[in-house]
Coordinates of C-alpha atoms and ligand atoms in Angstrom, one line a residue:
M639 CA 16.0 -31.1 -50.1
A640 CA 18.9 -32.0 -48.0
V641 CA 21.0 -29.1 -49.3
E642 CA 18.2 -26.7 -48.8
G643 CA 17.6 -27.9 -45.3
G644 CA 21.3 -27.6 -44.5
S645 CA 21.6 -24.1 -45.7
M646 CA 18.4 -23.1 -43.8
S647 CA 19.8 -24.4 -40.6
S648 CA 23.1 -22.8 -41.0
R649 CA 21.4 -19.5 -41.7
V650 CA 19.4 -19.9 -38.6
K651 CA 22.5 -20.8 -36.5
Y652 CA 24.4 -17.9 -38.0
G653 CA 21.6 -15.5 -37.1
T654 CA 21.4 -16.9 -33.6
V655 CA 25.1 -16.5 -33.0
V656 CA 25.1 -12.9 -34.2
S657 CA 22.2 -11.9 -32.0
L658 CA 23.8 -13.7 -29.0
V659 CA 27.1 -11.9 -29.6
V660 CA 25.2 -8.6 -29.8
V661 CA 23.3 -9.3 -26.6
V662 CA 26.4 -10.5 -24.8
F663 CA 28.4 -7.5 -26.0
A664 CA 25.6 -5.1 -25.1
Y665 CA 25.4 -6.6 -21.6
W666 CA 29.2 -6.6 -21.1
Y667 CA 29.6 -3.1 -22.5
R668 CA 26.7 -1.3 -20.7
S669 CA 25.2 -2.9 -17.7
P670 CA 28.0 -3.9 -15.3
V671 CA 30.1 -0.8 -15.7
Q672 CA 27.2 1.6 -15.4
D673 CA 25.6 -0.4 -12.6
A674 CA 28.9 -0.5 -10.6
R675 CA 29.2 3.3 -10.9
L676 CA 25.7 3.8 -9.8
D677 CA 26.1 1.4 -6.9
E678 CA 29.3 3.2 -5.8
R679 CA 27.5 6.6 -5.9
L680 CA 24.5 5.2 -3.9
D681 CA 26.8 3.5 -1.4
N682 CA 28.6 6.8 -0.9
V683 CA 25.4 8.8 -0.3
L684 CA 24.0 6.2 2.1
S685 CA 27.2 5.8 4.2
S686 CA 27.5 9.6 4.4
L687 CA 23.9 9.8 5.7
L688 CA 24.6 7.2 8.3
R689 CA 27.8 9.1 9.4
A690 CA 25.8 12.3 9.7
E691 CA 23.1 10.5 11.7
R692 CA 25.7 9.1 14.1
K693 CA 27.0 12.6 14.9
V694 CA 23.6 13.5 16.5
D695 CA 23.6 12.5 20.2
I696 CA 20.0 11.3 20.6
D697 CA 20.5 10.3 24.2
G698 CA 20.5 13.9 25.2
F699 CA 17.1 14.4 23.6
A700 CA 13.6 13.5 24.8
R701 CA 12.0 10.8 22.6
P702 CA 9.9 12.4 19.9
R703 CA 6.2 11.7 20.6
V704 CA 4.2 10.3 17.7
A705 CA 0.5 9.4 17.7
I706 CA -0.6 7.1 15.0
G707 CA -4.1 5.9 14.0
F708 CA -6.0 3.9 12.9
G709 CA -6.5 0.2 12.9
G710 CA -4.4 -2.8 12.3
C711 CA -4.8 -6.4 11.4
V712 CA -3.1 -9.8 11.2
D713 CA -1.5 -10.4 7.8
I714 CA -1.4 -13.8 6.3
I715 CA 1.1 -13.8 3.4
V716 CA 0.9 -16.5 0.7
D717 CA 1.9 -17.1 -2.9
G718 CA -1.1 -15.8 -4.8
V719 CA -1.0 -18.3 -7.7
A720 CA -0.5 -21.2 -5.2
L721 CA -3.6 -20.1 -3.3
L722 CA -5.8 -19.8 -6.4
D723 CA -4.6 -23.3 -7.5
K724 CA -5.4 -24.7 -4.1
I725 CA -9.0 -23.5 -4.2
G726 CA -9.3 -24.7 -7.8
L727 CA -9.9 -21.3 -9.2
L728 CA -9.1 -21.3 -13.0
P729 CA -7.6 -18.2 -14.7
S730 CA -10.5 -16.1 -16.0
A731 CA -10.5 -15.4 -19.7
Q732 CA -12.0 -12.1 -18.9
P733 CA -9.8 -9.7 -16.9
L734 CA -12.2 -7.2 -15.2
H735 CA -12.0 -4.5 -12.6
H736 CA -14.4 -4.9 -9.6
D737 CA -14.7 -2.3 -6.8
Y738 CA -15.3 -5.1 -4.4
I739 CA -15.5 -8.9 -4.6
Q740 CA -18.8 -10.8 -4.3
N741 CA -17.9 -14.3 -5.5
A742 CA -15.0 -16.5 -6.8
E743 CA -15.6 -15.6 -10.4
Q744 CA -15.1 -11.9 -9.7
L745 CA -12.0 -12.8 -7.7
A746 CA -10.6 -14.6 -10.8
Q747 CA -11.5 -11.7 -13.1
S748 CA -10.1 -9.1 -10.7
F749 CA -6.8 -11.0 -10.2
A750 CA -6.5 -11.5 -13.9
Y751 CA -6.8 -7.7 -14.3
F752 CA -4.0 -6.7 -11.8
F753 CA -1.6 -9.7 -12.1
P754 CA -0.3 -9.2 -15.7
P755 CA 0.8 -5.5 -15.2
G756 CA 1.9 -6.3 -11.6
A757 CA -0.2 -3.5 -10.2
A758 CA -0.8 -3.3 -6.4
S759 CA -4.4 -3.6 -5.3
E760 CA -6.5 -4.0 -2.2
R761 CA -10.1 -5.2 -2.4
F762 CA -12.9 -5.7 0.1
V763 CA -14.6 -9.1 -0.1
M764 CA -18.3 -8.8 0.5
N765 CA -18.8 -12.5 0.7
E766 CA -17.8 -13.8 4.1
T767 CA -18.1 -17.5 3.1
L768 CA -15.7 -16.9 0.3
F769 CA -13.3 -15.0 2.5
S770 CA -13.2 -17.7 5.2
Q771 CA -12.6 -20.3 2.5
L772 CA -9.6 -18.2 1.2
V773 CA -8.2 -17.8 4.8
E774 CA -8.7 -21.6 5.5
A775 CA -6.9 -22.5 2.3
S776 CA -4.1 -20.1 3.1
R777 CA -3.6 -21.7 6.5
E778 CA -3.0 -25.0 4.8
L779 CA -0.4 -23.7 2.3
P780 CA 3.1 -24.8 3.4
D781 CA 4.8 -21.5 2.7
N782 CA 2.4 -19.1 4.5
R783 CA 3.7 -16.4 6.8
W784 CA 1.9 -14.4 9.5
S785 CA 2.8 -10.9 10.6
V786 CA 1.5 -7.8 12.3
G787 CA -0.2 -5.8 9.6
G788 CA -1.9 -2.6 8.8
N789 CA -0.2 0.8 8.1
A790 CA -0.6 2.2 11.6
P791 CA 1.0 -0.7 13.6
V792 CA 3.8 -1.1 11.0
M793 CA 4.6 2.6 11.2
A794 CA 4.4 2.5 15.0
G795 CA 6.8 -0.3 15.2
R796 CA 9.3 1.5 12.9
M797 CA 9.0 4.7 14.8
A798 CA 9.6 2.9 18.1
I799 CA 12.8 1.4 16.7
E800 CA 13.9 4.9 15.6
G801 CA 13.6 6.1 19.2
C802 CA 10.1 7.5 19.3
E803 CA 7.4 7.2 22.0
V804 CA 4.3 6.1 20.2
L805 CA 0.5 6.2 20.9
L806 CA -1.2 3.7 18.6
G807 CA -4.9 3.9 17.8
G808 CA -6.3 0.5 17.0
S809 CA -8.4 -2.4 18.2
F810 CA -6.3 -5.4 18.8
S811 CA -6.5 -8.8 20.5
P812 CA -4.6 -9.2 23.8
D813 CA -1.8 -11.4 22.3
F814 CA -1.2 -8.8 19.6
T815 CA -0.7 -6.1 22.2
D816 CA 1.8 -8.3 24.0
V817 CA 4.3 -8.4 21.0
L818 CA 4.4 -4.6 20.6
S819 CA 7.4 -2.6 21.7
Q820 CA 7.4 -1.2 25.3
H821 CA 7.5 2.3 23.7
I822 CA 4.1 1.8 22.1
T823 CA 0.9 2.5 24.1
V824 CA -2.3 1.2 22.5
A825 CA -5.5 3.3 22.6
G826 CA -8.5 1.4 21.6
E827 CA -10.8 -1.5 22.3
T828 CA -9.7 -5.1 22.9
V829 CA -11.2 -7.5 20.4
E830 CA -11.1 -11.3 20.4
E831 CA -11.1 -11.8 16.6
P832 CA -8.7 -9.4 14.9
D833 CA -9.3 -8.5 11.2
I834 CA -7.3 -10.6 8.9
H835 CA -5.7 -9.4 5.6
L836 CA -4.8 -11.9 3.0
I837 CA -1.7 -10.9 1.0
M838 CA -1.4 -12.7 -2.3
E839 CA 2.2 -12.2 -3.4
Y840 CA 3.7 -13.0 -6.8
P841 CA 7.2 -12.5 -8.2
A842 CA 8.0 -10.9 -11.6
G843 CA 7.5 -13.5 -14.3
A844 CA 5.1 -15.7 -12.4
T845 CA 2.5 -17.4 -14.5
W846 CA -1.2 -18.1 -14.0
G847 CA -2.6 -19.9 -17.0
Q848 CA -2.2 -17.6 -20.0
Y849 CA -1.1 -14.7 -17.8
T850 CA 2.5 -13.7 -16.8
S851 CA 3.3 -10.9 -14.3
R852 CA 5.5 -8.1 -15.5
R853 CA 6.7 -7.2 -12.0
A854 CA 6.4 -8.5 -8.5
N855 CA 3.5 -7.2 -6.4
R856 CA 0.7 -8.1 -4.1
Y857 CA -3.0 -8.5 -4.5
I858 CA -4.7 -8.0 -1.1
V859 CA -8.1 -9.0 0.0
H860 CA -9.8 -8.4 3.4
S861 CA -13.3 -8.5 4.9
D862 CA -12.8 -6.3 8.0
D863 CA -15.3 -5.9 10.8
H864 CA -13.4 -3.4 12.9
N865 CA -11.1 -1.2 10.8
P866 CA -13.7 0.5 8.6
Y867 CA -15.4 1.9 11.7
L868 CA -12.3 3.4 13.1
T869 CA -13.4 1.8 16.3
S870 CA -10.4 3.1 18.3
M871 CA -11.0 6.8 17.4
A872 CA -12.9 7.8 20.6
E873 CA -10.3 6.2 23.0
F874 CA -7.4 7.6 20.8
E875 CA -8.9 11.1 21.0
R876 CA -9.2 10.9 24.8
K877 CA -5.5 9.7 25.3
L878 CA -4.3 12.3 22.7
Q879 CA -4.9 15.2 25.1
G880 CA -2.5 13.9 27.7
F881 CA 0.0 12.4 25.2
K882 CA 0.8 15.8 23.6
P883 CA 2.3 14.4 20.4
D884 CA 4.9 16.2 18.3
L885 CA 3.5 14.4 15.3
L886 CA 0.0 13.0 14.6
V887 CA -0.2 10.5 11.8
V888 CA -3.4 9.3 10.2
G889 CA -3.6 6.3 8.0
G890 CA -5.6 3.1 7.5
L891 CA -8.6 5.0 6.0
Q892 CA -8.4 2.9 2.9
M893 CA -10.3 0.2 4.9
M894 CA -13.4 2.4 4.4
D895 CA -13.1 2.0 0.7
N896 CA -16.2 0.3 -0.8
F897 CA -17.2 -0.9 2.7
P898 CA -21.0 -1.4 2.9
F899 CA -21.7 1.4 5.4
K900 CA -25.2 2.5 6.3
Q901 CA -26.3 5.8 4.9
G902 CA -24.4 8.7 6.5
E903 CA -22.2 6.4 8.6
R904 CA -18.9 7.1 6.8
E905 CA -19.5 10.8 6.6
A906 CA -20.1 10.9 10.4
L907 CA -16.9 9.0 11.1
L908 CA -14.8 11.3 8.9
G909 CA -16.5 14.4 10.4
H910 CA -15.4 13.1 13.8
L911 CA -11.9 12.7 12.5
A912 CA -11.9 16.2 11.0
K913 CA -12.8 17.5 14.4
L914 CA -10.0 15.6 16.0
L915 CA -7.5 16.8 13.5
S916 CA -8.6 20.4 13.6
S917 CA -8.2 20.5 17.4
A918 CA -4.6 19.4 17.2
P919 CA -2.4 22.2 18.7
P920 CA -0.5 24.2 16.0
E921 CA 2.9 22.8 17.2
T922 CA 1.7 19.3 16.3
G923 CA 2.5 18.3 12.8
V924 CA -0.2 16.3 11.0
H925 CA 0.7 13.7 8.4
F926 CA -1.9 11.8 6.3
E927 CA -0.8 8.5 4.9
M928 CA -2.9 7.6 1.8
A929 CA -3.2 4.2 0.3
S930 CA -5.1 2.6 -2.6
F931 CA -8.6 4.1 -3.0
V932 CA -11.1 3.4 -5.8
D933 CA -14.2 4.9 -4.3
S934 CA -14.3 8.4 -5.6
N935 CA -17.0 9.5 -3.1
L936 CA -14.6 8.5 -0.2
L937 CA -11.7 10.3 -1.9
G938 CA -13.9 13.4 -2.2
D939 CA -14.7 13.2 1.5
L940 CA -11.0 12.9 2.3
Q941 CA -10.2 15.9 0.2
E942 CA -12.8 17.9 2.1
L943 CA -12.3 16.6 5.6
V944 CA -8.7 15.3 6.0
L945 CA -6.4 16.9 3.4
P946 CA -7.0 20.5 4.7
W947 CA -5.6 19.6 8.1
A948 CA -2.5 17.7 6.8
D949 CA 0.9 19.3 6.8
S950 CA 2.4 16.4 4.8
L951 CA 1.1 13.5 2.7
G952 CA 2.5 10.0 2.1
M953 CA 1.6 7.8 -0.9
N954 CA 3.2 5.6 -3.5
E955 CA 3.8 6.1 -7.2
Q956 CA 0.5 4.5 -8.0
E957 CA -1.6 6.4 -5.5
L958 CA -0.2 9.8 -6.7
P959 CA -1.8 9.8 -10.2
N960 CA -5.0 8.5 -8.5
L961 CA -5.3 11.6 -6.2
L962 CA -4.2 13.9 -9.0
S963 CA -6.9 12.7 -11.3
L964 CA -9.5 13.3 -8.6
L965 CA -8.2 16.9 -8.1
H966 CA -8.5 17.4 -11.9
G967 CA -12.1 16.3 -11.7
T968 CA -11.6 13.2 -13.8
A969 CA -12.3 9.5 -13.0
V970 CA -10.1 7.7 -10.4
T971 CA -7.2 5.9 -12.1
V972 CA -7.8 2.3 -11.2
L973 CA -4.7 1.0 -13.0
S974 CA -1.8 3.3 -13.2
N975 CA 1.6 2.7 -14.7
P976 CA 3.4 0.3 -12.3
N977 CA 6.9 1.4 -13.5
P978 CA 6.7 5.2 -14.0
R979 CA 9.8 7.3 -14.7
V980 CA 11.2 9.3 -11.9
A981 CA 10.8 12.5 -13.8
T982 CA 7.1 11.8 -14.3
V983 CA 6.5 11.2 -10.6
L984 CA 8.4 14.4 -9.7
D985 CA 6.2 16.4 -12.1
Q986 CA 3.1 14.8 -10.6
M987 CA 4.3 15.7 -7.0
R988 CA 4.8 19.3 -8.0
E989 CA 1.4 19.4 -9.7
L990 CA -0.2 18.0 -6.6
Y991 CA 1.5 20.5 -4.4
R992 CA 0.5 23.3 -6.6
L993 CA -3.2 22.2 -6.7
L994 CA -3.5 21.7 -3.0
T995 CA -1.8 25.0 -2.0
E996 CA -4.1 26.9 -4.5
R997 CA -7.1 25.2 -3.0
H998 CA -6.1 26.1 0.6
R999 CA -5.5 29.7 -0.4
E1000 CA -9.1 29.7 -1.7
D1001 CA -10.3 28.2 1.6
R1002 CA -8.9 31.0 3.6
Ligands
NAG292 C1 -20.3 -16.5 -1.7 O1 -19.2 -17.5 -1.9 C2 -19.6 -18.8 -1.8 C3 -18.3 -19.7 -1.9 O2 -17.5 -19.4 -2.9 C4 -20.6 -19.1 -3.0 O3 -21.0 -20.5 -2.9 C5 -21.7 -18.2 -2.9 O4 -22.6 -18.4 -4.0 C6 -21.3 -16.7 -2.8 N1 -22.4 -15.8 -2.6 C7 -22.8 -14.9 -3.5 C8 -23.9 -14.0 -3.0 O5 -22.2 -14.7 -4.5

């Protein structure tokens, strides 16, 4: 017995040492050398770009004028798992996709669906009691952070830093407007209670019960009152005339996704937007910034009413296959590969470009 046990353990040890050596060797041989070369190449490219940028004398130019709509919110950012623990929500044994969230159980199922692959998602919470509970619990978490949120204000802030004069379409509270750059003019109504978005972050390798996240990402929930109605659109349209933008950017439309609109309400809003976009002068570039959509009717409306007016589109590597599957007439991809290969994404971009240009040729 003793001898057998001894030989077993020495075999195990031997095996462990061999695989450790292989791992260490592989690590030493491949990773640092290749990474260093890649880093050096990237550093060269980036510093050359910065040198090229410095050669341009922007003081001699008028500030580019950019109009950006719509919406905005206050983000509260927390650790997702810490928040679920705080409200006592146990990991659901049944990961399920929900288009919107009605109760705590659906929240647990939905989080269990997106958390393991580390896929980004944004969901409307229909239940205001539940949403208030989540926000209250988030306020009490020690590591929470607040920030100005929403695609439009974030893009506006960046553009102002880059030297642009910005017209921002959104309905904000007075203290929000105070913290914006002097180069941003707000067009929209003033509201007392801004919409809050709750950003549940998690790092790669985080655990929630039996689940482990494969990559870092965020699960976002909101229960907006203002953003889905594009409440700033009329005022934005009025100010647009005099502002004469070089570029018109439209984003934030994902807040309409799965929102309980009355019959015909959403179509009317998007029809109004289409009119606004179609009346932009030809010298104004139009950019549409997509985001995460799951409602295929809304995506269909966007394809009819917004995409035809856009000169450029912005989206991430998960939203791209989503739009592509819509154009192919198949179901919306709810969960796409969170780590796609660069070559795959490039192929998808070419395919999207081909499909859209074909479509527009047919339109003419
Ligand atoms: C809404 O959420 C609250 C709090 O979690 C819950 O008590 C209630 O049953 C939910 N309502 C519906 C209709 O699911």
